[in-house]
XYZ file of N, CA, C and O in Angstrom:
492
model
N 0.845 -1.189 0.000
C 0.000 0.000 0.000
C 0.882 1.241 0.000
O 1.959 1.369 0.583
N 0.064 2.381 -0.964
C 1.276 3.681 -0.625
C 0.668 4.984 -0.062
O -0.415 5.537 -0.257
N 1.231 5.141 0.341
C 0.278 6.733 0.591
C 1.059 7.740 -0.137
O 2.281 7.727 -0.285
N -0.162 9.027 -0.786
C 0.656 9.764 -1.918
C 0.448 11.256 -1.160
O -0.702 11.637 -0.945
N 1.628 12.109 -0.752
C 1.566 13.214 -0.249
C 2.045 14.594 -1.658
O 3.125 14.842 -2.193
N 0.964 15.070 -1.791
C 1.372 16.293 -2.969
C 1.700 17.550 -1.902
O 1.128 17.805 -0.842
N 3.141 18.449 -2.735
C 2.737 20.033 -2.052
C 3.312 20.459 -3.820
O 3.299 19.909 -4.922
N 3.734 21.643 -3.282
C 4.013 23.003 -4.788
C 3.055 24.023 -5.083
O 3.194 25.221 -5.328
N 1.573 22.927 -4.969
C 0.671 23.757 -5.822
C 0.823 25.146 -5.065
O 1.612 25.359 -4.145
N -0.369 26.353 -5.800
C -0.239 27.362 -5.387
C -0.876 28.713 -6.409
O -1.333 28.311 -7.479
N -0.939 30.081 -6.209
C -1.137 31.191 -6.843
C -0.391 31.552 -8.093
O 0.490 31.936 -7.325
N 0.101 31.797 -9.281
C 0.745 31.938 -10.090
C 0.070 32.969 -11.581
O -1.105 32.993 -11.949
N 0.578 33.298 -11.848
C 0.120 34.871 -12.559
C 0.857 33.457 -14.586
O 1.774 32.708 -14.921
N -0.528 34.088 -15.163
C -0.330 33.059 -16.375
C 1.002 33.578 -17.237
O 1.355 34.757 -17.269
N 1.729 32.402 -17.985
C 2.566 32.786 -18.222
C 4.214 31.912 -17.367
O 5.235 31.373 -17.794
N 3.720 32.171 -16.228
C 4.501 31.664 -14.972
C 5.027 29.892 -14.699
O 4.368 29.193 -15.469
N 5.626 29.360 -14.169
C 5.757 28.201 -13.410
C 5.164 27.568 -12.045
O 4.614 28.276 -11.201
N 5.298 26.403 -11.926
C 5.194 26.054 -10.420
C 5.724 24.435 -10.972
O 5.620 23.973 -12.108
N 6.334 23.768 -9.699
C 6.779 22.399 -10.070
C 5.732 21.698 -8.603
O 5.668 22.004 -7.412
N 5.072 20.706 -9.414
C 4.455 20.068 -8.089
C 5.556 18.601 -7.832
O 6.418 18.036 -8.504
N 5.039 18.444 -6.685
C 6.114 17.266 -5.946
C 5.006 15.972 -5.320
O 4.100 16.189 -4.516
N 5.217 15.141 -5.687
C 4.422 14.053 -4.654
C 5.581 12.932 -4.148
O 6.591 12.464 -4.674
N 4.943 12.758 -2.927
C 6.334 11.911 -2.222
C 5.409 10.472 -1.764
O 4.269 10.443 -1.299
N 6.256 9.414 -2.050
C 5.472 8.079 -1.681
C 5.711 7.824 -0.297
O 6.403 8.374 0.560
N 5.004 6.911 -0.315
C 5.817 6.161 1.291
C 5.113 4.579 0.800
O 4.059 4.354 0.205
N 6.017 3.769 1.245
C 5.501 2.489 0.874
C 5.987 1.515 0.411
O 7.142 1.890 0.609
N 6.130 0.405 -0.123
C 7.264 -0.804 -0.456
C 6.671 -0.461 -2.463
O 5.718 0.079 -3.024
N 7.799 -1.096 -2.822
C 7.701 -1.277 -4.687
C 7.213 0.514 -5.108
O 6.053 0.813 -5.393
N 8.169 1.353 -5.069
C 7.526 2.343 -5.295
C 7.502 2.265 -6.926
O 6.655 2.810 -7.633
N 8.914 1.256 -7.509
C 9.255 1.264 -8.621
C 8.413 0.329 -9.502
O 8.429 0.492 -10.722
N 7.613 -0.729 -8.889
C 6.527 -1.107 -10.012
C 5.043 -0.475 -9.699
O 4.104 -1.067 -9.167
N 5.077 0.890 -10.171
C 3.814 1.526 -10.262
C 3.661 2.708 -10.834
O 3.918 3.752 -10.233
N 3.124 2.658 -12.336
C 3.011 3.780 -12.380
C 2.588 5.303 -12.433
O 1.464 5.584 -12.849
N 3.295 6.106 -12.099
C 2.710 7.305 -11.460
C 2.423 8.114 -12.610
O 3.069 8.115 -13.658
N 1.012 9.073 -12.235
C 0.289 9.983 -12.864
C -0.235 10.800 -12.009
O -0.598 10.548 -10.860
N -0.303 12.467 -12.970
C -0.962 13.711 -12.089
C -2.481 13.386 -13.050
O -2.646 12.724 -14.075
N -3.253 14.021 -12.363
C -4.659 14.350 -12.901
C -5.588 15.390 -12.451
O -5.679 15.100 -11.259
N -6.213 16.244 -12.601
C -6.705 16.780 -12.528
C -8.020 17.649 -12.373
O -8.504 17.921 -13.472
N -8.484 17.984 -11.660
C -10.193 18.213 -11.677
C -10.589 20.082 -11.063
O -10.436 20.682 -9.998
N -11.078 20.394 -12.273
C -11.633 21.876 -11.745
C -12.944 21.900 -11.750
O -13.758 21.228 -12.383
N -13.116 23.062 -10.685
C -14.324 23.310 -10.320
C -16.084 22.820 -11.564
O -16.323 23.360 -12.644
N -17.048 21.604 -10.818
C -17.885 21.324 -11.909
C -17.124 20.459 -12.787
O -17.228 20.805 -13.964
N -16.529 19.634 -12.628
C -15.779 19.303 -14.096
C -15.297 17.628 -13.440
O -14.956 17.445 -12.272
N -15.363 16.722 -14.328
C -14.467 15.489 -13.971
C -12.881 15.458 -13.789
O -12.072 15.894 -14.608
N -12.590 14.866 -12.573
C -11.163 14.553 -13.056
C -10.462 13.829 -14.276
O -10.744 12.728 -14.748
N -9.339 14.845 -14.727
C -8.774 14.833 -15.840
C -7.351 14.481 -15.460
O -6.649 14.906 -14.542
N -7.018 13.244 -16.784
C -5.468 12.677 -16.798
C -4.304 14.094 -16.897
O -4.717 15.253 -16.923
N -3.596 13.921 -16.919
C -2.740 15.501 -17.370
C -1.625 14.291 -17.819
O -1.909 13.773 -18.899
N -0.320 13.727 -17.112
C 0.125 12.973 -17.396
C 0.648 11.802 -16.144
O 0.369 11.611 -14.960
N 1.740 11.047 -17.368
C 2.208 9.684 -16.726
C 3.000 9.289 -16.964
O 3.180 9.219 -18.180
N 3.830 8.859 -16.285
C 5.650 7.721 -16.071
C 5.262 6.496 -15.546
O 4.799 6.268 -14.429
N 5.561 5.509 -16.719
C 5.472 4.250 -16.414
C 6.503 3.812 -15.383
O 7.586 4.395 -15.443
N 6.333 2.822 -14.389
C 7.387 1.748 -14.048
C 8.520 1.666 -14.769
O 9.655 1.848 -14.328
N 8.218 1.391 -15.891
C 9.987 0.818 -16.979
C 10.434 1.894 -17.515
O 11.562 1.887 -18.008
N 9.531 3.207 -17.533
C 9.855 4.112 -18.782
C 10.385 5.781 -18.014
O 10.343 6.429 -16.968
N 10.711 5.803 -18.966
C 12.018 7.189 -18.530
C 10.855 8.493 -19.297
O 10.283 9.281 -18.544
N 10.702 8.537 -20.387
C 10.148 9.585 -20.535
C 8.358 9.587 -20.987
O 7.868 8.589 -21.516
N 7.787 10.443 -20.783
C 6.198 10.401 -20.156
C 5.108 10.615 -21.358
O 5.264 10.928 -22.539
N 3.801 10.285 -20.488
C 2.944 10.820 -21.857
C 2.236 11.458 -21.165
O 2.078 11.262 -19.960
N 1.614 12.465 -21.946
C 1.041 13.865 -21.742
C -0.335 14.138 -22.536
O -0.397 13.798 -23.717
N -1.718 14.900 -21.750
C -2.399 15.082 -22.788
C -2.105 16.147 -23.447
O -1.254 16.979 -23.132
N -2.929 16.158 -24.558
C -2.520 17.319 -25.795
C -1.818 18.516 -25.092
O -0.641 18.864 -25.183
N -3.088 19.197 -24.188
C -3.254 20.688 -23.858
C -2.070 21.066 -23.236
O -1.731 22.249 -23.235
N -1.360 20.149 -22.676
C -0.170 20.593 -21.803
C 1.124 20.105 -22.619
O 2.145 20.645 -22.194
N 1.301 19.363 -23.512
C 2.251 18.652 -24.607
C 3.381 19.816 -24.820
O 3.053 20.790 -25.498
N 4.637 19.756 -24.292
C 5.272 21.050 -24.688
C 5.704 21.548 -23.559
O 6.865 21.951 -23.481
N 4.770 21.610 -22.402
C 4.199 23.082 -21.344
C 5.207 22.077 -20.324
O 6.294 22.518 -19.951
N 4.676 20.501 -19.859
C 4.743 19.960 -18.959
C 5.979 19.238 -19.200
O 6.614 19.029 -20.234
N 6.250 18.754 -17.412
C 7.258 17.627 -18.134
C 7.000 16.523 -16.111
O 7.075 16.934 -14.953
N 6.771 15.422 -16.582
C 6.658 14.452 -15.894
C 8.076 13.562 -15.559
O 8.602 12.938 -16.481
N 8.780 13.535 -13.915
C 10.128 12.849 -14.015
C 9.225 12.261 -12.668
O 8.107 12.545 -12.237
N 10.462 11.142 -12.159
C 10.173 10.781 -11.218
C 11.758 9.643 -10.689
O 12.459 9.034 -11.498
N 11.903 9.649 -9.555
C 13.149 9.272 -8.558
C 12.848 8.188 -7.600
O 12.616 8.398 -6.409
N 12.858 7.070 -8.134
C 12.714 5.685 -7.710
C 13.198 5.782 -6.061
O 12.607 5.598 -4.997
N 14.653 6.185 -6.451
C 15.338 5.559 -5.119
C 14.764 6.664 -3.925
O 14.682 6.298 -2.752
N 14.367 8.091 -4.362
C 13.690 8.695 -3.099
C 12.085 8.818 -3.208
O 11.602 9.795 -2.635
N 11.151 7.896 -3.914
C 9.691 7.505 -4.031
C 9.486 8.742 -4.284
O 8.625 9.336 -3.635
N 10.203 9.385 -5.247
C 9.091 10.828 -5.523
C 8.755 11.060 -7.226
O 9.531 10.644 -8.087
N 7.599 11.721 -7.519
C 7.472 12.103 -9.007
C 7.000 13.387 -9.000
O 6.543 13.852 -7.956
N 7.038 13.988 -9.941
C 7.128 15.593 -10.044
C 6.498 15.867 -11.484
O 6.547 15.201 -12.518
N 5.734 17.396 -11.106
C 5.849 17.774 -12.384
C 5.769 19.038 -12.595
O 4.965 19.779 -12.030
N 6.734 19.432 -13.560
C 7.374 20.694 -13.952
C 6.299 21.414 -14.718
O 5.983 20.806 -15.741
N 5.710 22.431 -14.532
C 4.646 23.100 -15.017
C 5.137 24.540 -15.958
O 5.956 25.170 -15.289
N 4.966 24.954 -16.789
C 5.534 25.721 -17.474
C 4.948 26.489 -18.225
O 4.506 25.752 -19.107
N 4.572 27.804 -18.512
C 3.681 28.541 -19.081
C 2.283 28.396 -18.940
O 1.494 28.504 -19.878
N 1.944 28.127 -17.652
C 0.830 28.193 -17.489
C -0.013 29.096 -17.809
O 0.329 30.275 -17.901
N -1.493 28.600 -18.073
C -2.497 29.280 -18.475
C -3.574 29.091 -17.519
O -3.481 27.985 -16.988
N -4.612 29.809 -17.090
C -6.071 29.931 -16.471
C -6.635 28.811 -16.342
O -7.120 28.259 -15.355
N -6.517 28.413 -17.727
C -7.367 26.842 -18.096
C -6.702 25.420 -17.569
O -7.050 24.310 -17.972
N -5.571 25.705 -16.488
C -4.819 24.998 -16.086
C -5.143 25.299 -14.789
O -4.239 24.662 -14.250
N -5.846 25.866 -13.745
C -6.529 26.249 -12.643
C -7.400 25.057 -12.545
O -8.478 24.949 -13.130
N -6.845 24.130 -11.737
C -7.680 22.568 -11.216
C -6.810 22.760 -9.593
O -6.025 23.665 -9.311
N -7.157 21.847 -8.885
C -6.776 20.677 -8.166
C -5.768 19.274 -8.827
O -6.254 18.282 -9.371
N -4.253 19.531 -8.598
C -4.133 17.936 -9.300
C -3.894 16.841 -8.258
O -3.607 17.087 -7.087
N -3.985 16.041 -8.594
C -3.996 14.872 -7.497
C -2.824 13.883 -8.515
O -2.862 13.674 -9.728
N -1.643 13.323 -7.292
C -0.890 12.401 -7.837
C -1.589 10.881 -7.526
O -2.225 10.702 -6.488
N -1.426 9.935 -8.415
C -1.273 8.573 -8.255
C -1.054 7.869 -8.590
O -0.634 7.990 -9.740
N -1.085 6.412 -8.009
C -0.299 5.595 -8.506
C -0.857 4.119 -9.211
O -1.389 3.304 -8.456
N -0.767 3.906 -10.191
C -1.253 2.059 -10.520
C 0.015 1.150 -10.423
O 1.241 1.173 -10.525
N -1.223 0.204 -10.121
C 0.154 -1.233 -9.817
C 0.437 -1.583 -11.184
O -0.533 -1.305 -11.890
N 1.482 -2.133 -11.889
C 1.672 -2.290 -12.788
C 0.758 -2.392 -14.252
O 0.578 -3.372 -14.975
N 0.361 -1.274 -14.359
C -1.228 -1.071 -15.308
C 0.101 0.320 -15.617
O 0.875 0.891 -14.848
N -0.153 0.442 -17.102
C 0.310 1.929 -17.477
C -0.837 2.232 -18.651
O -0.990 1.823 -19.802
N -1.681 3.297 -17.654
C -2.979 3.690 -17.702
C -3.037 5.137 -17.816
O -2.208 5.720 -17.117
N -4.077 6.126 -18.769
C -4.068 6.776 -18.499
C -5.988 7.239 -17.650
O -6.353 8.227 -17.014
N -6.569 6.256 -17.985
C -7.650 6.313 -16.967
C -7.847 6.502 -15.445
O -7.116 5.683 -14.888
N -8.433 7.136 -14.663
C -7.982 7.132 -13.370
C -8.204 5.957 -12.833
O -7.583 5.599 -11.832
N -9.371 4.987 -13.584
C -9.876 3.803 -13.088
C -8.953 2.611 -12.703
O -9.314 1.567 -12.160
N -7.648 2.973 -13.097
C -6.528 2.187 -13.268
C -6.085 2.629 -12.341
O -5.497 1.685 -11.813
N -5.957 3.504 -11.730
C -4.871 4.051 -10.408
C -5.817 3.628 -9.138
O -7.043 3.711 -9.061
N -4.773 3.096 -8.055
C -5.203 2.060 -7.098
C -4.890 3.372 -5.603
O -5.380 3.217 -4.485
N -4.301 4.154 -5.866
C -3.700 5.198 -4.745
C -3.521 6.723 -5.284
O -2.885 7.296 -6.168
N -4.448 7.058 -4.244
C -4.555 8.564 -4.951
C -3.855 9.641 -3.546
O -3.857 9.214 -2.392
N -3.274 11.098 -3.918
C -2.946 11.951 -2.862
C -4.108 12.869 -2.653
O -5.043 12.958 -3.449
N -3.995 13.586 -1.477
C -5.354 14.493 -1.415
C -5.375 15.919 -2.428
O -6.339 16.685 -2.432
N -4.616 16.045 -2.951
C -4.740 17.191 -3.907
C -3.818 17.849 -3.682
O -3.138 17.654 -2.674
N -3.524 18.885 -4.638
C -2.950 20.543 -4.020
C -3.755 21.461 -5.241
O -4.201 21.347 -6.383
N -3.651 22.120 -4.499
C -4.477 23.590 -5.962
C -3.690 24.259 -6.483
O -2.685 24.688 -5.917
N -4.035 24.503 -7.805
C -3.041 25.261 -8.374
C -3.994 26.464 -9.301
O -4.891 26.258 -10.118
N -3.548 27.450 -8.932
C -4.348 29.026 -9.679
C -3.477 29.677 -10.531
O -2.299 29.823 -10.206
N -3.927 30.103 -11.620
C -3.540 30.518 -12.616
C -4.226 31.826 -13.243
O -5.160 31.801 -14.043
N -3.582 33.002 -12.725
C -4.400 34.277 -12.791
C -4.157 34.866 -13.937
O -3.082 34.686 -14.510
N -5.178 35.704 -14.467
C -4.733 35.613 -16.199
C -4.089 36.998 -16.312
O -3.621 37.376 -17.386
């Protein structure tokens, strides 16, 4: 079992950065893989992206393709993601988590979720 702790999020003027951080705690951090997702106000949670278990570099949906960048550090259970020119329309809640060896971009696939952090994007 893991538990997923997010911080970073925060206020940010569009245009701007913020890097979010989620830290594991838990055994096999390395067969699972991790994804941010996202949900704003009225709206379903949304994939943003994901780092497989085996894989070094990530997949991303469209809107952020470019903007984002998804890493993550086995040996200290953490994954991150580098946010970059943010826009308004990027003003959610993201939540990190994790699937057991499923490389998914559905949330239905992720078995461990963190409680959120917010992230604002003032235009």
């Amino acid at each position: 079992q893991l538990q997923l702790v997010e911080s970073g999020g925060g206020l940010v003027q569009a245009g701007g950065s913020l890097r979010l951080s989620c830290q594991a705690s838990g055994p096999s951090f390395s067969t699972y893989t991790m994804g941010w997702f996202h949900q704003a106000p009225g709206k379903e949670r949304e994939f943003v992206a994901k780092i497989s278990w085996y894989g070094v570099n990530g997949d991303y949906t469209n809107s952020v393709k470019g903007r984002f960048t998804i890493s993550r550090n086995n040996a200290e259970k953490t994954v991150s993601l580098q946010m970059n020119s943010l826009k308004p329309e990027d003003t959610a809640v993201y939540y990190c988590a994790a699937a057991y060896l499923r490389n998914s971009i559905n949330s239905t696939s992720y078995d461990y979720w963190g409680q959120g952090t917010q992230v604002t994007v003032s235009s």
